[in-house]
PDB file of C-alpha atoms and ligand atoms in Angstrom:
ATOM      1  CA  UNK A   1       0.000   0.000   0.000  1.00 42.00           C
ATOM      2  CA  UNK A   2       1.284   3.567  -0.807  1.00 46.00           C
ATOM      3  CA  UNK A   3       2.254   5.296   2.157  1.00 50.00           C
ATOM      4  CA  UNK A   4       1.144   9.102   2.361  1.00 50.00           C
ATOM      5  CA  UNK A   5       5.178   9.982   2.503  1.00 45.00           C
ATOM      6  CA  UNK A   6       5.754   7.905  -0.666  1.00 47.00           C
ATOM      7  CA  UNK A   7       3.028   9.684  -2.450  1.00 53.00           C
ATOM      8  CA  UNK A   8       4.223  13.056  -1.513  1.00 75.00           C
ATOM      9  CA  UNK A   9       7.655  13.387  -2.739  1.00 92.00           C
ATOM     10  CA  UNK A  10      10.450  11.822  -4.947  1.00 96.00           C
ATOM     11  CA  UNK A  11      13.856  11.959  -3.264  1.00 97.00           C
ATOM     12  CA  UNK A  12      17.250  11.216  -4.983  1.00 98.00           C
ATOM     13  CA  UNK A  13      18.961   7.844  -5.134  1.00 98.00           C
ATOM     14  CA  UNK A  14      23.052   7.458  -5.902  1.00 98.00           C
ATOM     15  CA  UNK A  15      25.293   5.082  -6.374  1.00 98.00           C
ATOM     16  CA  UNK A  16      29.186   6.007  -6.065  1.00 98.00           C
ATOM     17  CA  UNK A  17      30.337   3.039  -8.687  1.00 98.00           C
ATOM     18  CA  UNK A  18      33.563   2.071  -7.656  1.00 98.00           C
ATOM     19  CA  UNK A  19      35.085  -1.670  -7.582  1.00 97.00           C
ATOM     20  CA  UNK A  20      35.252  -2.985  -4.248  1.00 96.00           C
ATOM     21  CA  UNK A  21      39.003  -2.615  -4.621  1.00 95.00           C
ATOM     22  CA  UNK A  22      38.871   0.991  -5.299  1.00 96.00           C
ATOM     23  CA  UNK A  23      37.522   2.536  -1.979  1.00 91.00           C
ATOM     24  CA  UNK A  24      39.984   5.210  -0.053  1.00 86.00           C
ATOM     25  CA  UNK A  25      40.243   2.976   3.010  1.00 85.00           C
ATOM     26  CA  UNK A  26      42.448   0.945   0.514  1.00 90.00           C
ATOM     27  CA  UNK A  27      44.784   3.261  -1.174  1.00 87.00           C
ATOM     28  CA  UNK A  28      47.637   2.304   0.719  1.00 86.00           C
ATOM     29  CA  UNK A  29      47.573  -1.386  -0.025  1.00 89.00           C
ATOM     30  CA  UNK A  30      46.000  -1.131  -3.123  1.00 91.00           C
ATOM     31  CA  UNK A  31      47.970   1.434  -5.723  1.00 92.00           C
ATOM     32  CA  UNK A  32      46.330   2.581  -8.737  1.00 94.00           C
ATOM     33  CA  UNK A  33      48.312   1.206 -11.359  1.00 93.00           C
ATOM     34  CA  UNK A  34      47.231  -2.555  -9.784  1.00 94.00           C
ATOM     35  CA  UNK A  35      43.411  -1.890 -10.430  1.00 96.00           C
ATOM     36  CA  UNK A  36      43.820  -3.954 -13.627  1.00 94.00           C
ATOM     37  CA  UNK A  37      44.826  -7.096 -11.744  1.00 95.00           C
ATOM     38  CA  UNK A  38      42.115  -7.990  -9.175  1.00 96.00           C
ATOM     39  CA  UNK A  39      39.183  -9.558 -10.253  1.00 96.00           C
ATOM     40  CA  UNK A  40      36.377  -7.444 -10.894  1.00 97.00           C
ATOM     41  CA  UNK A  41      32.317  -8.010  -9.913  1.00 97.00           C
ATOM     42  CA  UNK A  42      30.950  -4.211 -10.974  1.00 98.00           C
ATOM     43  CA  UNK A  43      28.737  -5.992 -13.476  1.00 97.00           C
ATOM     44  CA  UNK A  44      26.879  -8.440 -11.105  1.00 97.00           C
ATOM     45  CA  UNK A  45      26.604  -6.055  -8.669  1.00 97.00           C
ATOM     46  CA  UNK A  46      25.241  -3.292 -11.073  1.00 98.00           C
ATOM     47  CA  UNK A  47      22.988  -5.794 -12.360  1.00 98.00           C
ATOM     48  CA  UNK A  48      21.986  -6.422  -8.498  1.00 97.00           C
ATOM     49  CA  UNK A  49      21.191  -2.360  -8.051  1.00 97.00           C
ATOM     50  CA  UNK A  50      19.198  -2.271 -11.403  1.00 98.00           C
ATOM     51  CA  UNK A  51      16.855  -5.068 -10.993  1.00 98.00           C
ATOM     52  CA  UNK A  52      16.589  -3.787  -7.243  1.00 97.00           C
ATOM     53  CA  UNK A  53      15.407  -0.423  -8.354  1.00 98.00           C
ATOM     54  CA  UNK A  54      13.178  -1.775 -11.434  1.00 97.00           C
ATOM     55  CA  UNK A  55      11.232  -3.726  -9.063  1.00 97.00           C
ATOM     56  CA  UNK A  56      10.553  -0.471  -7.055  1.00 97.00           C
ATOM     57  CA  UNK A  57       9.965   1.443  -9.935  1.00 97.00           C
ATOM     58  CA  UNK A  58      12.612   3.989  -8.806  1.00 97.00           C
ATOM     59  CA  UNK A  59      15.777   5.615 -10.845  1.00 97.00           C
ATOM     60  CA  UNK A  60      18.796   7.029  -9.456  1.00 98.00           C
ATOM     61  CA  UNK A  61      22.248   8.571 -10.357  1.00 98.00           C
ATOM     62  CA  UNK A  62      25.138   6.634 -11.296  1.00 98.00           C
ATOM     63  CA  UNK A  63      28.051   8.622 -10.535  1.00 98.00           C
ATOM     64  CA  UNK A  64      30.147   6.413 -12.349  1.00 98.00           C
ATOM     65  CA  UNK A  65      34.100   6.373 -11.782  1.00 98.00           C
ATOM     66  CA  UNK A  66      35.975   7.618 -15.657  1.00 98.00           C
ATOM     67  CA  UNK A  67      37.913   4.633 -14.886  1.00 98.00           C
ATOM     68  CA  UNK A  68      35.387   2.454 -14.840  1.00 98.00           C
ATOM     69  CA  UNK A  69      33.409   3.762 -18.223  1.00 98.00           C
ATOM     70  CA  UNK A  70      36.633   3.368 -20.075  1.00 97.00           C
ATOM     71  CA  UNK A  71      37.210  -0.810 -19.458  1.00 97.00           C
ATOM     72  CA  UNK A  72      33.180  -0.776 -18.940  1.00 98.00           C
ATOM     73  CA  UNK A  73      31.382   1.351 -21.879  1.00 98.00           C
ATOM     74  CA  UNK A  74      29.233  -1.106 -22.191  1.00 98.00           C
ATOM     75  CA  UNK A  75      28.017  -1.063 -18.628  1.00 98.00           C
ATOM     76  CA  UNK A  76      27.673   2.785 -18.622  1.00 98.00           C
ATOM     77  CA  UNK A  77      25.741   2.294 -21.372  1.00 97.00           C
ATOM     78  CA  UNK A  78      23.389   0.007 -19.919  1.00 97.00           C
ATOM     79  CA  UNK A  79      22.631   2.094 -16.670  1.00 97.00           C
ATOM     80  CA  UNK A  80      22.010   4.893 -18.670  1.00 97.00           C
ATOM     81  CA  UNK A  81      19.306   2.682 -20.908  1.00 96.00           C
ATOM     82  CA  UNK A  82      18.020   1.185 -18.043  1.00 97.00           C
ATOM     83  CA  UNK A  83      16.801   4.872 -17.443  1.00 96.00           C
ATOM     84  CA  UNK A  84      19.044   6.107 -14.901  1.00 97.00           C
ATOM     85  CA  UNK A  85      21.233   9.261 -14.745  1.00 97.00           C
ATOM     86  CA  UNK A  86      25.203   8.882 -15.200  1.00 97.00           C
ATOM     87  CA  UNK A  87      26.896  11.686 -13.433  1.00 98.00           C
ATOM     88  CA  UNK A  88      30.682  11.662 -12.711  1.00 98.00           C
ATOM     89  CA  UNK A  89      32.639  10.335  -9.536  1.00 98.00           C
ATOM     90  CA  UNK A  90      36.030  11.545 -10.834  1.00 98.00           C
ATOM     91  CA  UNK A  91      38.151   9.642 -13.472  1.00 98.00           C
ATOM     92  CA  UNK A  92      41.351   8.476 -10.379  1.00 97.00           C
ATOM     93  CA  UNK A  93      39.083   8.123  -7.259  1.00 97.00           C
ATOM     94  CA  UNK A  94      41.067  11.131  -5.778  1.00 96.00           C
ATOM     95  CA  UNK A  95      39.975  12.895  -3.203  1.00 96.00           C
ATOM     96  CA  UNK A  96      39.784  16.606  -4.027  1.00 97.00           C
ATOM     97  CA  UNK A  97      41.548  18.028  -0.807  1.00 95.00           C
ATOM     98  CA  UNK A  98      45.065  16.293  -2.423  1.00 95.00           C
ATOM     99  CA  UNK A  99      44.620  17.884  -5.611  1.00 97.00           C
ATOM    100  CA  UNK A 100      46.236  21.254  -7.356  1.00 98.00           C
ATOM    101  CA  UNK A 101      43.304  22.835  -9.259  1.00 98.00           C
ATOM    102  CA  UNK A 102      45.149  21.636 -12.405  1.00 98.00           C
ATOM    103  CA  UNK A 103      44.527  17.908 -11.260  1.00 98.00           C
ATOM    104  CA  UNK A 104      41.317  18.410 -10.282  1.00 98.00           C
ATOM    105  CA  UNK A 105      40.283  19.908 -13.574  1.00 98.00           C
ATOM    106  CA  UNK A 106      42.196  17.402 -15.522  1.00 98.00           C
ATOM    107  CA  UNK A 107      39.827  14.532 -13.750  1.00 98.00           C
ATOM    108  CA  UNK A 108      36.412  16.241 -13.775  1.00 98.00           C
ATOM    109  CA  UNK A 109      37.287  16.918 -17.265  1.00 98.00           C
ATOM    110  CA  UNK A 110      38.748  12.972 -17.968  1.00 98.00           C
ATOM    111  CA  UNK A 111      35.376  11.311 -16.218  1.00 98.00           C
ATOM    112  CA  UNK A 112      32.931  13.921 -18.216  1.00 98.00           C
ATOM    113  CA  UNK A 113      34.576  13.141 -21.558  1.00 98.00           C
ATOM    114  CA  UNK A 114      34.612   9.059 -20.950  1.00 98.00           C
ATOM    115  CA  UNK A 115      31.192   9.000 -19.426  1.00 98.00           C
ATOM    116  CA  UNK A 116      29.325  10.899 -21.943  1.00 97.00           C
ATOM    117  CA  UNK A 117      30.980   9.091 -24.781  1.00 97.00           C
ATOM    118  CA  UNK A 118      30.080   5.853 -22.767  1.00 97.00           C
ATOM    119  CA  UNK A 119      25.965   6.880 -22.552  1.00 94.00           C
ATOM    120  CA  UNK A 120      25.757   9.025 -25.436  1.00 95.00           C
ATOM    121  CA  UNK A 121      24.180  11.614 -22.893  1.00 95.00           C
ATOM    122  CA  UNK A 122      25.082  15.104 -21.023  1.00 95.00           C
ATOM    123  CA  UNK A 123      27.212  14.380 -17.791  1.00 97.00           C
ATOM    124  CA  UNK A 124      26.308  17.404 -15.514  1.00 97.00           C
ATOM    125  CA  UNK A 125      26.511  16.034 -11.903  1.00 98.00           C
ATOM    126  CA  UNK A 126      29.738  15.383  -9.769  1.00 98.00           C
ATOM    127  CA  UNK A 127      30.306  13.580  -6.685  1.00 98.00           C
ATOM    128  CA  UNK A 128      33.849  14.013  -5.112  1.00 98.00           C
ATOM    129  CA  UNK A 129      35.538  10.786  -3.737  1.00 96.00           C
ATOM    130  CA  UNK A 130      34.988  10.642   0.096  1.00 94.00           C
ATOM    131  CA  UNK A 131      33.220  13.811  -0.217  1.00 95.00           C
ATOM    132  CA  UNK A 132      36.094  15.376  -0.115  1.00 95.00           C
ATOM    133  CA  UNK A 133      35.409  19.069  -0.937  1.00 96.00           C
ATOM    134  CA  UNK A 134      35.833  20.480   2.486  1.00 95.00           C
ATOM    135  CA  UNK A 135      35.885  23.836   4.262  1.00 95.00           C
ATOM    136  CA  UNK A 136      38.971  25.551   2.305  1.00 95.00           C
ATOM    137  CA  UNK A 137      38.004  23.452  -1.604  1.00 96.00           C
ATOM    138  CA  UNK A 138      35.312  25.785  -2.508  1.00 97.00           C
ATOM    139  CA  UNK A 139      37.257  26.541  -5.557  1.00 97.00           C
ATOM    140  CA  UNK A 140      36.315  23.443  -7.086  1.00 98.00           C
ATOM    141  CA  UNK A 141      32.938  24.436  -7.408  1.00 98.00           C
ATOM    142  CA  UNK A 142      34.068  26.988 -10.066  1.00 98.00           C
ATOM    143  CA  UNK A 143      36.319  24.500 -11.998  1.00 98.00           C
ATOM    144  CA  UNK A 144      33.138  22.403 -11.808  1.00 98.00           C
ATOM    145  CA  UNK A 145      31.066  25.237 -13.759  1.00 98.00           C
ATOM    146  CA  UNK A 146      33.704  25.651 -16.065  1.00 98.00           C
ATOM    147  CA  UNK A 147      33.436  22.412 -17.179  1.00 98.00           C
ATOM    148  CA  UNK A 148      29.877  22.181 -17.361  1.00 97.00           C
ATOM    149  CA  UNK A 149      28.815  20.451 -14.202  1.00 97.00           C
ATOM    150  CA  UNK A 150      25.927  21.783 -12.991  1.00 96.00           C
ATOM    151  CA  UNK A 151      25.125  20.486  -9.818  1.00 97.00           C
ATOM    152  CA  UNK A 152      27.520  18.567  -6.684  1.00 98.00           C
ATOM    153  CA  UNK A 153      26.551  16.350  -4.071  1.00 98.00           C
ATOM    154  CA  UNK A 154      29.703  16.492  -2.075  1.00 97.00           C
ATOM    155  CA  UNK A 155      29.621  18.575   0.910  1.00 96.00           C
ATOM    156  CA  UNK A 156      28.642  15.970   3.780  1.00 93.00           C
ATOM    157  CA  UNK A 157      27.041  18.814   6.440  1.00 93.00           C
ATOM    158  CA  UNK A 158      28.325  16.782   9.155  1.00 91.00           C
ATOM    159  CA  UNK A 159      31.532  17.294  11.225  1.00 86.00           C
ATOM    160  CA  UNK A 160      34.167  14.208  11.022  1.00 82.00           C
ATOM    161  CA  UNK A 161      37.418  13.058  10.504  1.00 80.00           C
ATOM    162  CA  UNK A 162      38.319  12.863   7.312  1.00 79.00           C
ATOM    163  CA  UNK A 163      35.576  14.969   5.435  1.00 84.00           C
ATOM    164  CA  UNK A 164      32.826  17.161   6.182  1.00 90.00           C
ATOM    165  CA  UNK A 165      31.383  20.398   5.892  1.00 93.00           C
ATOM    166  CA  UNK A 166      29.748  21.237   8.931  1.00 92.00           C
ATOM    167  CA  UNK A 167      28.910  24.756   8.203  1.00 92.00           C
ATOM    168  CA  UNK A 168      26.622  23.730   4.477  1.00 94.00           C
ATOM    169  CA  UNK A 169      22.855  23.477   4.854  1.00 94.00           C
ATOM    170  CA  UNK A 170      21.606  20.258   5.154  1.00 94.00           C
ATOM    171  CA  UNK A 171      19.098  20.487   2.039  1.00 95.00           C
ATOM    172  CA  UNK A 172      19.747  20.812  -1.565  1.00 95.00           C
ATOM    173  CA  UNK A 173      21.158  24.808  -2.313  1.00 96.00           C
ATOM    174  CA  UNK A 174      22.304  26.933  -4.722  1.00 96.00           C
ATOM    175  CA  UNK A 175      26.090  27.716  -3.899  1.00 96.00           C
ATOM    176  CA  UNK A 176      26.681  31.236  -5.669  1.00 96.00           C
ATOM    177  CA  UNK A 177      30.716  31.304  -7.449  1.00 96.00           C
ATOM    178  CA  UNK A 178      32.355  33.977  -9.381  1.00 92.00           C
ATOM    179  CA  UNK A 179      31.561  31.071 -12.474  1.00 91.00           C
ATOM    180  CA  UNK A 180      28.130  30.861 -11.723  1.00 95.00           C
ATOM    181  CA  UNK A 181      25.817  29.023  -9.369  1.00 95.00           C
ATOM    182  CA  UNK A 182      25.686  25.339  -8.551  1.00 97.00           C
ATOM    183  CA  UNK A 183      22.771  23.282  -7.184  1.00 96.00           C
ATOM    184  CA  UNK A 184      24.306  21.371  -4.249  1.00 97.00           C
ATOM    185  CA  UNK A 185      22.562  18.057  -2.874  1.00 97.00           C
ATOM    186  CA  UNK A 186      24.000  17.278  -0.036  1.00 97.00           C
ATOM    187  CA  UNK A 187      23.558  13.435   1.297  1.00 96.00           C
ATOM    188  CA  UNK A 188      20.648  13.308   4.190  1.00 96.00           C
ATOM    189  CA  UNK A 189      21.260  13.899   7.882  1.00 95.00           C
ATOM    190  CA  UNK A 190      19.080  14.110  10.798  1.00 94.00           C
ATOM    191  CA  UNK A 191      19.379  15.918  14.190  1.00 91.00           C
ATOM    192  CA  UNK A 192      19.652  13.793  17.415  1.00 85.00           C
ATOM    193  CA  UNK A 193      19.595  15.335  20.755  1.00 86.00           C
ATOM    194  CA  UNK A 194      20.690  18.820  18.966  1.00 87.00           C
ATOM    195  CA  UNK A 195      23.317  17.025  16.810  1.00 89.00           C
ATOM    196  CA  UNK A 196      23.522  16.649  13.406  1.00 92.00           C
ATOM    197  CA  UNK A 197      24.412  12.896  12.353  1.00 91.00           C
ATOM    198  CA  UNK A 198      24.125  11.130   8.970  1.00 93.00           C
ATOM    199  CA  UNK A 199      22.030   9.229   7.913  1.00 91.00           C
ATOM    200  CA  UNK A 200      22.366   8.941   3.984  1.00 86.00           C
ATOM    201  CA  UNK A 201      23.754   5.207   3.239  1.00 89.00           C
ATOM    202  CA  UNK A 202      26.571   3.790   3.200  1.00 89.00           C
ATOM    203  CA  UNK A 203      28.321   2.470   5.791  1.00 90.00           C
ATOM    204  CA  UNK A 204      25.844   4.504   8.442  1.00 91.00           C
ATOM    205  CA  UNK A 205      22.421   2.721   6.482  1.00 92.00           C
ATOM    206  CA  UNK A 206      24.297  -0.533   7.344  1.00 93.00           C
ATOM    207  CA  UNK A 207      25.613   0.420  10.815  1.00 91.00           C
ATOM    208  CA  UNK A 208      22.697   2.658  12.348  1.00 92.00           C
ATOM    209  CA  UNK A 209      19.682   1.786  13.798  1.00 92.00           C
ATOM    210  CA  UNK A 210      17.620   1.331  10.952  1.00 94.00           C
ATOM    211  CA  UNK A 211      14.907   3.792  12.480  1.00 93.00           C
ATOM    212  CA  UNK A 212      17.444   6.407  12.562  1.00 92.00           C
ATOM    213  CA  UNK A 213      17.961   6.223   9.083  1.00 94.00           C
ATOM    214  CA  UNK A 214      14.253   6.285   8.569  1.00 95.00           C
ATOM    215  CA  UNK A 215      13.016   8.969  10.333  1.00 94.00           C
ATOM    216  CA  UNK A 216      15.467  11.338   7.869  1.00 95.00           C
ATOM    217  CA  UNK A 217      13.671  10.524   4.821  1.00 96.00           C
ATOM    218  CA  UNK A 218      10.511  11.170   7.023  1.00 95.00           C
ATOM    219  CA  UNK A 219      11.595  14.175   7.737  1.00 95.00           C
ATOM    220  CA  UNK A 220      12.420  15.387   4.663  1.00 95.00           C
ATOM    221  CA  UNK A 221       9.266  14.033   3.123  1.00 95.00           C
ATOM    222  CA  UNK A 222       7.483  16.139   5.615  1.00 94.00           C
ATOM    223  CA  UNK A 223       9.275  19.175   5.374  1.00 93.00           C
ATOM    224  CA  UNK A 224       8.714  18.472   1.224  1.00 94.00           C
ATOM    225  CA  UNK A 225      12.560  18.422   0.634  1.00 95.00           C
ATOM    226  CA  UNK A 226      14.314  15.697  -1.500  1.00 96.00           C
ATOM    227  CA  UNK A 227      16.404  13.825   0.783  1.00 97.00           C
ATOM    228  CA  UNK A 228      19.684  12.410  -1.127  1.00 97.00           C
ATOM    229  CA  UNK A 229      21.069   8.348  -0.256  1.00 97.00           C
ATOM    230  CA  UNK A 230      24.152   7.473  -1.623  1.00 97.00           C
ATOM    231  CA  UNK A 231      25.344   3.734  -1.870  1.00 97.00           C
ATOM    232  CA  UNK A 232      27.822   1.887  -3.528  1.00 97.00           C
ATOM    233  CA  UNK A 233      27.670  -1.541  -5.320  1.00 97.00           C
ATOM    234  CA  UNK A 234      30.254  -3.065  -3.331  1.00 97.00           C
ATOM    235  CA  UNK A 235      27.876  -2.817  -0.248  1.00 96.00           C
ATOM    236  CA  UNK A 236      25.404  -5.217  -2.132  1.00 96.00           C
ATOM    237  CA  UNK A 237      28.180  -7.702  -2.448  1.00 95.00           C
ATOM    238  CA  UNK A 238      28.915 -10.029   0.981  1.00 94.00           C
ATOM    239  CA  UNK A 239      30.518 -12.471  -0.900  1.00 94.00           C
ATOM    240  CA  UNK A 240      33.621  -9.950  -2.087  1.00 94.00           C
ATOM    241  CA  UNK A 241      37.025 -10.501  -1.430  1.00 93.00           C
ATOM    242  CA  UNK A 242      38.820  -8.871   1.872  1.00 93.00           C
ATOM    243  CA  UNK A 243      41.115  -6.777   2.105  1.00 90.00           C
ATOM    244  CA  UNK A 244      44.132  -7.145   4.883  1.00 89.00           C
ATOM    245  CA  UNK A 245      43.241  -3.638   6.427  1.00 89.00           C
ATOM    246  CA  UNK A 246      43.175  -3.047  10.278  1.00 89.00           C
ATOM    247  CA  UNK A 247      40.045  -3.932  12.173  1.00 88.00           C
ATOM    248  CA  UNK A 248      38.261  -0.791  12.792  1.00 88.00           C
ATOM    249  CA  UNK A 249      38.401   0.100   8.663  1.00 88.00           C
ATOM    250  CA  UNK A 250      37.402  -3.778   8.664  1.00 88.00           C
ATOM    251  CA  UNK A 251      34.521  -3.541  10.583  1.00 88.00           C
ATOM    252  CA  UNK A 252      33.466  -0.096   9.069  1.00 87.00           C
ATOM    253  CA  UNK A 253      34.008  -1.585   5.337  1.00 88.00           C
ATOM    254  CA  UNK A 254      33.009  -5.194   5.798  1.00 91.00           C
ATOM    255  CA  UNK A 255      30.551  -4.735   8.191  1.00 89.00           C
ATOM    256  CA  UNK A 256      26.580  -5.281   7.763  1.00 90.00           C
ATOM    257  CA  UNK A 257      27.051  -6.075   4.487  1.00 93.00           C
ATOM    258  CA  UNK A 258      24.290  -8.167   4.899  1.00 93.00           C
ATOM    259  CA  UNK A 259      21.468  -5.798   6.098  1.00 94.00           C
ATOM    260  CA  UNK A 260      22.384  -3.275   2.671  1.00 95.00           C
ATOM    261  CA  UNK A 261      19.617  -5.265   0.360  1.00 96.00           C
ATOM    262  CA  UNK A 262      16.981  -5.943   2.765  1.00 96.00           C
ATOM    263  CA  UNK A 263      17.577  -1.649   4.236  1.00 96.00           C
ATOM    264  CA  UNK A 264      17.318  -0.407   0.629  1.00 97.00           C
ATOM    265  CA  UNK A 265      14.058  -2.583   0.072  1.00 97.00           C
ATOM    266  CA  UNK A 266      12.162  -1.024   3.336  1.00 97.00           C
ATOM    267  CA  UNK A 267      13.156   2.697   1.773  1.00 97.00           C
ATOM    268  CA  UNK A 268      12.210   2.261  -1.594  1.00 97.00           C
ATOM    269  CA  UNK A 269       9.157   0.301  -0.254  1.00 97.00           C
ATOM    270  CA  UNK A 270       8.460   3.659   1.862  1.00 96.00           C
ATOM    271  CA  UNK A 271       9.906   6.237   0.101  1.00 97.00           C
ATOM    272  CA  UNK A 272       9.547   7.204  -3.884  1.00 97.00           C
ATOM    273  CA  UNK A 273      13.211   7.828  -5.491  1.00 97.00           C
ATOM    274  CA  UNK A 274      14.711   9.190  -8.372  1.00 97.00           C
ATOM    275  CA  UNK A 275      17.589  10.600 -10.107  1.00 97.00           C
ATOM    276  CA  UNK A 276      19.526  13.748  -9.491  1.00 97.00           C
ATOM    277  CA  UNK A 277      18.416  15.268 -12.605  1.00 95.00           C
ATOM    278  CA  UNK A 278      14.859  14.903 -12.229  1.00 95.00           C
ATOM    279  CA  UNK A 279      14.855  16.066  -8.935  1.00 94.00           C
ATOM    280  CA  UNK A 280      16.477  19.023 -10.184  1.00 91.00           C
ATOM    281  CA  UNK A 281      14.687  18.988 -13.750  1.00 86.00           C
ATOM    282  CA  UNK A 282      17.802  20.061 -15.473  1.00 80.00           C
ATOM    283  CA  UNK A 283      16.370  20.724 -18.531  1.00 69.00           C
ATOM    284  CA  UNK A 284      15.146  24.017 -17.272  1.00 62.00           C
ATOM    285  CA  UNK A 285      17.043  26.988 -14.995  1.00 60.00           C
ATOM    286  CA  UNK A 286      18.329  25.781 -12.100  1.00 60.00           C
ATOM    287  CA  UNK A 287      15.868  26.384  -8.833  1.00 60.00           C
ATOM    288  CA  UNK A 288      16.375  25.934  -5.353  1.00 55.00           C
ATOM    289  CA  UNK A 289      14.750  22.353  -3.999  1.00 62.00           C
ATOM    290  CA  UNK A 290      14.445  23.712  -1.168  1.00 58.00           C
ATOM    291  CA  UNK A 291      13.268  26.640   0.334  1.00 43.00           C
ATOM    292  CA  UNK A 292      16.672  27.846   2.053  1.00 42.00           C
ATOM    293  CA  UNK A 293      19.013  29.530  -0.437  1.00 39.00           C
ATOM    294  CA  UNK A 294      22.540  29.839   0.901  1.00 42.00           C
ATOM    295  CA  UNK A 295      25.550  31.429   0.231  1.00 41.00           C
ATOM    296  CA  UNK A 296      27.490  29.449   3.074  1.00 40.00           C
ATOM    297  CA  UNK A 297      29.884  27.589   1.283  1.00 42.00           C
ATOM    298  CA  UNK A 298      31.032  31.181  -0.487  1.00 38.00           C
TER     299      UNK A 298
HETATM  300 ZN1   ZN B   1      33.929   6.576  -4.067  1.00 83.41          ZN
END
């Protein structure tokens, strides 16, 4: 039965694809010029996300590593006639806060080319690795518009090791740059005795109490504001190999693994998805999805 909250409002549903072998946590054991040598499963576990969604009737974004579309057009291809959204995660996996703003451009740049060669459609969207444009980055957000991105979804508006941007809104927002002005989505969080905590996939969909995770989408189906969940297709994948990392990044990575299939099938039971782009309806000027309009990551 249809819910009121799934009848009132379509939020947005991402996938980061990435090889289970190409997650930060693994850098250091896993360089990128060895990619090419471990086995892959991106296809199966594509195939896993696509027939997940079709059965829910939902579409999402694919932001879809460069690397990936250029051993993979094929695949690309097929999530984009499948009739989801490809947007870019990077060509390298990098994380933006260790690039120059030559490196940066010559990866958004990379990714957009590949990609939209691969589908044979516009690439506007960008997610950084690790969501990794923090306080300090805001820079890339023009190199972004100047290479014809028009909306991000990387500023995590949570405070953490690692990444996060405490001080951006926690709905979607027009960030204002000498280049122009980008829609931002940032991934969903909810507020817990006064503190902000996510609760957008990921590792915290398989880790948190599931209500947690719920009562965000509630939330923002209440408040009639698109709530973003990001997930990768490694997390759909139990049977992958493991890495020799230490045990918290074990337990953080490997972890729950279990409970990502049966989680996504309660949301999109619940909640209506779809893709970035429809959210935003790109094919018109961009407009606020929500009704706070911020300048805070100026
Ligand atoms: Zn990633």
């Amino acid at each position: 039965m249809t819910t009121p909250a799934r009848a009132q409002i379509e939020h947005i549903f991402t996938v980061d694809v990435e090889e289970y072998f190409q997650v930060a946590a693994f850098e250091r054991i896993v360089s990128r010029h060895e990619w090419g040598t471990y086995p892959s499963r991106i296809e199966r576990t594509i195939e896993t996300l696509l027939d997940l969604l079709a059965l829910y009737g939902a579409t999402g974004t694919f932001f879809t590593l460069g690397w990936i579309a250029d051993r993979y057009p094929f695949l690309v291809r097929r999530i984009h006639d499948a009739g989801h959204e490809v947007a870019s995660h990077g060509y390298w996996h990098r994380r933006v806060d260790t690039l120059s703003v030559r490196e940066f451009r010559d990866d958004v740049r990379a990714s957009k080319a590949v990609l939209e060669h691969a589908c044979g459609a516009p690439v506007t969207g960008f997610r950084a690795p690790n969501f990794s444009i923090k306080p300090g980055g805001e820079w890339a957000f023009d190199v972004l518009l100047e290479e014809g991105y028009r909306y991000d979804s990387s500023l995590f508006p949570i405070r953490r090791p690692g990444y996060g941007y405490p001080s951006a809104p926690p709905v979607p927002h027009l960030i204002h740059r000498a280049s122009g002005s980008i829609c931002e989505l940032p991934p969903a969080t909810t507020t817990w005795r006064g503190i902000r905590i996510p609760a957008a996939g990921g590792a915290y969909l398989r880790h948190f109490p599931f209500a947690i995770i719920r009562r965000a989408f509630a939330e923002h189906s209440a408040n009639g504001i698109p709530a973003t969940l990001y997930i990768h297709p490694w997390e759909l994948d139990p049977e992958q190999p493991r890495m020799n990392v230490p045990f918290p990044t074990r337990l953080r990575h490997y972890g729950g693994l279990a409970r990502t299939i049966p989680r996504l099938r309660r949301l999109l039971s619940e909640f209506r998805f779809t893709s970035a782009a429809c959210a935003l309806k790109l094919e018109a000027p961009l407009q606020p999805l929500a009704a706070k309009v911020s300048n805070a990551a100026d």
